[in-house]
Coordinates of C-alpha atoms in Angstrom, one line a residue:
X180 CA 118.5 5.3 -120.2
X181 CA 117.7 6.5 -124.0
X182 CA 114.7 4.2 -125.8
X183 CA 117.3 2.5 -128.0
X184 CA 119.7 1.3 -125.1
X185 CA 116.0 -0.1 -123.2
X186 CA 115.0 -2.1 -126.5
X187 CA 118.8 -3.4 -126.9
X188 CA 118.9 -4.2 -122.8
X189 CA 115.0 -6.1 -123.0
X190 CA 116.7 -7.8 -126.2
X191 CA 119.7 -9.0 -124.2
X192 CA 117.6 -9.8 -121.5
X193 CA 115.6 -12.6 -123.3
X194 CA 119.3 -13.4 -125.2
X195 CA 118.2 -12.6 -128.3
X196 CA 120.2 -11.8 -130.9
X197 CA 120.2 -8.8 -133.2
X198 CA 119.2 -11.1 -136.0
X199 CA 116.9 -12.7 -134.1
X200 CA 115.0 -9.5 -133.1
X201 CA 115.4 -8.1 -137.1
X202 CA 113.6 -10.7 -138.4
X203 CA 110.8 -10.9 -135.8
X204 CA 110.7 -6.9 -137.0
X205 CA 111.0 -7.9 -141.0
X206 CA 113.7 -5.8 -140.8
X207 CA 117.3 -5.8 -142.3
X208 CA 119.6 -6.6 -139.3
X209 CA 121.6 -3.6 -140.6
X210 CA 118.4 -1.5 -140.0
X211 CA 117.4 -3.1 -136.2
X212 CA 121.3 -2.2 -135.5
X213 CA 120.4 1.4 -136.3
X214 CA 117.7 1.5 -134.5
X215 CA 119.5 0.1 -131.5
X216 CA 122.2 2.7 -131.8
X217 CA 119.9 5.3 -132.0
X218 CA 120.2 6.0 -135.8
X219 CA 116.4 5.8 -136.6
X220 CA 113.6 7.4 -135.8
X221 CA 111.2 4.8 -134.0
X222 CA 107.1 5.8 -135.5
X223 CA 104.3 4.1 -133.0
X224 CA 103.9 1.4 -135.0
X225 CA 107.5 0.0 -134.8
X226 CA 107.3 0.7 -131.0
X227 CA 104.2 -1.2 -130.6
X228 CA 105.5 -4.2 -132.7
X229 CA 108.5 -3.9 -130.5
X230 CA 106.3 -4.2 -127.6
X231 CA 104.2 -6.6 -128.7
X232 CA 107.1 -9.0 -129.1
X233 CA 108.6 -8.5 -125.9
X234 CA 105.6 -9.4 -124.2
X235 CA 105.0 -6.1 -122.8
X236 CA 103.0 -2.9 -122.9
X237 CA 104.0 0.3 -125.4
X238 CA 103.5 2.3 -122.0
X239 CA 105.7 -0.1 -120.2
X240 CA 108.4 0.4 -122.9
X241 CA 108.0 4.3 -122.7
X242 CA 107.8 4.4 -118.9
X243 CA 111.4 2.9 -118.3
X244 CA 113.3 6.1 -116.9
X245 CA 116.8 5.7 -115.0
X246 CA 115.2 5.8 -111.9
X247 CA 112.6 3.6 -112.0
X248 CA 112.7 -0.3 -112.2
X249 CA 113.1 -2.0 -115.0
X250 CA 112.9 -6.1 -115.1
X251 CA 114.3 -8.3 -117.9
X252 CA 113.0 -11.7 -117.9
X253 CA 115.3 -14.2 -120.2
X254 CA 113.1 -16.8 -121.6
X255 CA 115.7 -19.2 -123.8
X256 CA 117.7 -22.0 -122.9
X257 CA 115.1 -23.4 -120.0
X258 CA 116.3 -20.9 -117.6
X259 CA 115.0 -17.6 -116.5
X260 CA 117.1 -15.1 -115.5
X261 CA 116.4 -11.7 -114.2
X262 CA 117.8 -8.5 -114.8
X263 CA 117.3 -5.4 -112.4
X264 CA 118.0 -1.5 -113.8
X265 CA 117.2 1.2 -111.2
X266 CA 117.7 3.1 -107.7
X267 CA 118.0 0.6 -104.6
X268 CA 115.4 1.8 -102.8
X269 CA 112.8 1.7 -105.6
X270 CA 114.1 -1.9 -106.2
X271 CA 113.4 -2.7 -103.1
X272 CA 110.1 -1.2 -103.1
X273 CA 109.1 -2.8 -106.0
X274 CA 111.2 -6.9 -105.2
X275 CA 108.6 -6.1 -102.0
X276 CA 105.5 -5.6 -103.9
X277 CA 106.6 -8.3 -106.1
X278 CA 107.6 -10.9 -103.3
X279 CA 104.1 -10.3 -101.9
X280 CA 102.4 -11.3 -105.4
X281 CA 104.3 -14.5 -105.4
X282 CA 102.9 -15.1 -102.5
X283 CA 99.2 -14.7 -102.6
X284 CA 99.9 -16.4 -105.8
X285 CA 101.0 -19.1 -103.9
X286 CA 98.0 -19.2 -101.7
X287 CA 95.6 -19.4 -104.4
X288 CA 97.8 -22.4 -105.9
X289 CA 97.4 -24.2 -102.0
X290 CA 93.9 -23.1 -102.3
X291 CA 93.3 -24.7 -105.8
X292 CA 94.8 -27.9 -104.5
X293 CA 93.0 -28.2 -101.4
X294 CA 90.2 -27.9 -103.7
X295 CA 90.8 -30.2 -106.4
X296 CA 92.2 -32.8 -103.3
X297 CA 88.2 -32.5 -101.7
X298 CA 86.6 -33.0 -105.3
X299 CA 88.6 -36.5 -105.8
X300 CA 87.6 -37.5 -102.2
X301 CA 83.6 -36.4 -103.6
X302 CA 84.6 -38.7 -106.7
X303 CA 86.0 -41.4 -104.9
X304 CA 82.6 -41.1 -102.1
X305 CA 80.6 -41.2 -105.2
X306 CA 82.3 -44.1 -106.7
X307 CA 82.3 -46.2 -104.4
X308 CA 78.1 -45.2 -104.2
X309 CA 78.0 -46.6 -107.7
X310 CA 79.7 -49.4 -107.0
X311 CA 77.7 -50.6 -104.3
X312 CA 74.4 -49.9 -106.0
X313 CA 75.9 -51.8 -109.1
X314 CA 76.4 -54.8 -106.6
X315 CA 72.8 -54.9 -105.1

């Protein structure tokens, strides 16, 4: 997958226009059309502004190769959708590493309620301190 087709399938990804993503560039949509098709020359600094507003890294932008794995996370509309570019096996690989993350993620969630759960019972304990000094 050549740079251009990456930017146009991250664009599509997060269902943004061509429009959309020319004027987030202060570019002519004319102009961001050429650069999706190839026609211009991408410097570092369009590349970095291109990463910058997809929420990613430069390197991350650069890195995509057709073999690798390449997400596309769709942020309009209230939904999220997910897009997946690469061999099976490294997909599978990588949903693994990924499916593990989600879950420690979700640990430390449990963890933080658990915690915030004993620190009301603490405030509640110590309330109900006050109140019964308050009534002596």
């Amino acid at each position: 997958m050549q740079l251009n087709e990456k930017i146009r399938t991250v664009r599509e990804g997060k269902n943004w226009s061509q429009e959309e993503m020319a004027e987030k560039l202060n570019m002519s949509t004319n102009g961001y059309a050429r650069l999706e098709r190839g026609k211009t020359k991408l410097n570092t600094e369009k590349l970095e502004k291109i990463a910058e507003i997809f929420g990613m890294d430069l390197i991350d932008l650069l890195s995509v190769s057709g073999k690798g794995v390449f997400y596309v996370f769709g942020e309009n509309s209230g939904s999220n959708s997910c897009n997946y570019y690469g061999s099976s096996q490294e997909l599978t690989i990588e949903i693994e590493k990924l499916k593990l993350e989600l879950t420690h993620k979700d640990e430390l969630i449990a963890h933080k309620d658990e915690l915030l759960a004993q620190k009301q019972r603490e405030n509640d304990v110590l309330q109900d301190l006050v109140n019964t000094l308050k009534a002596k």
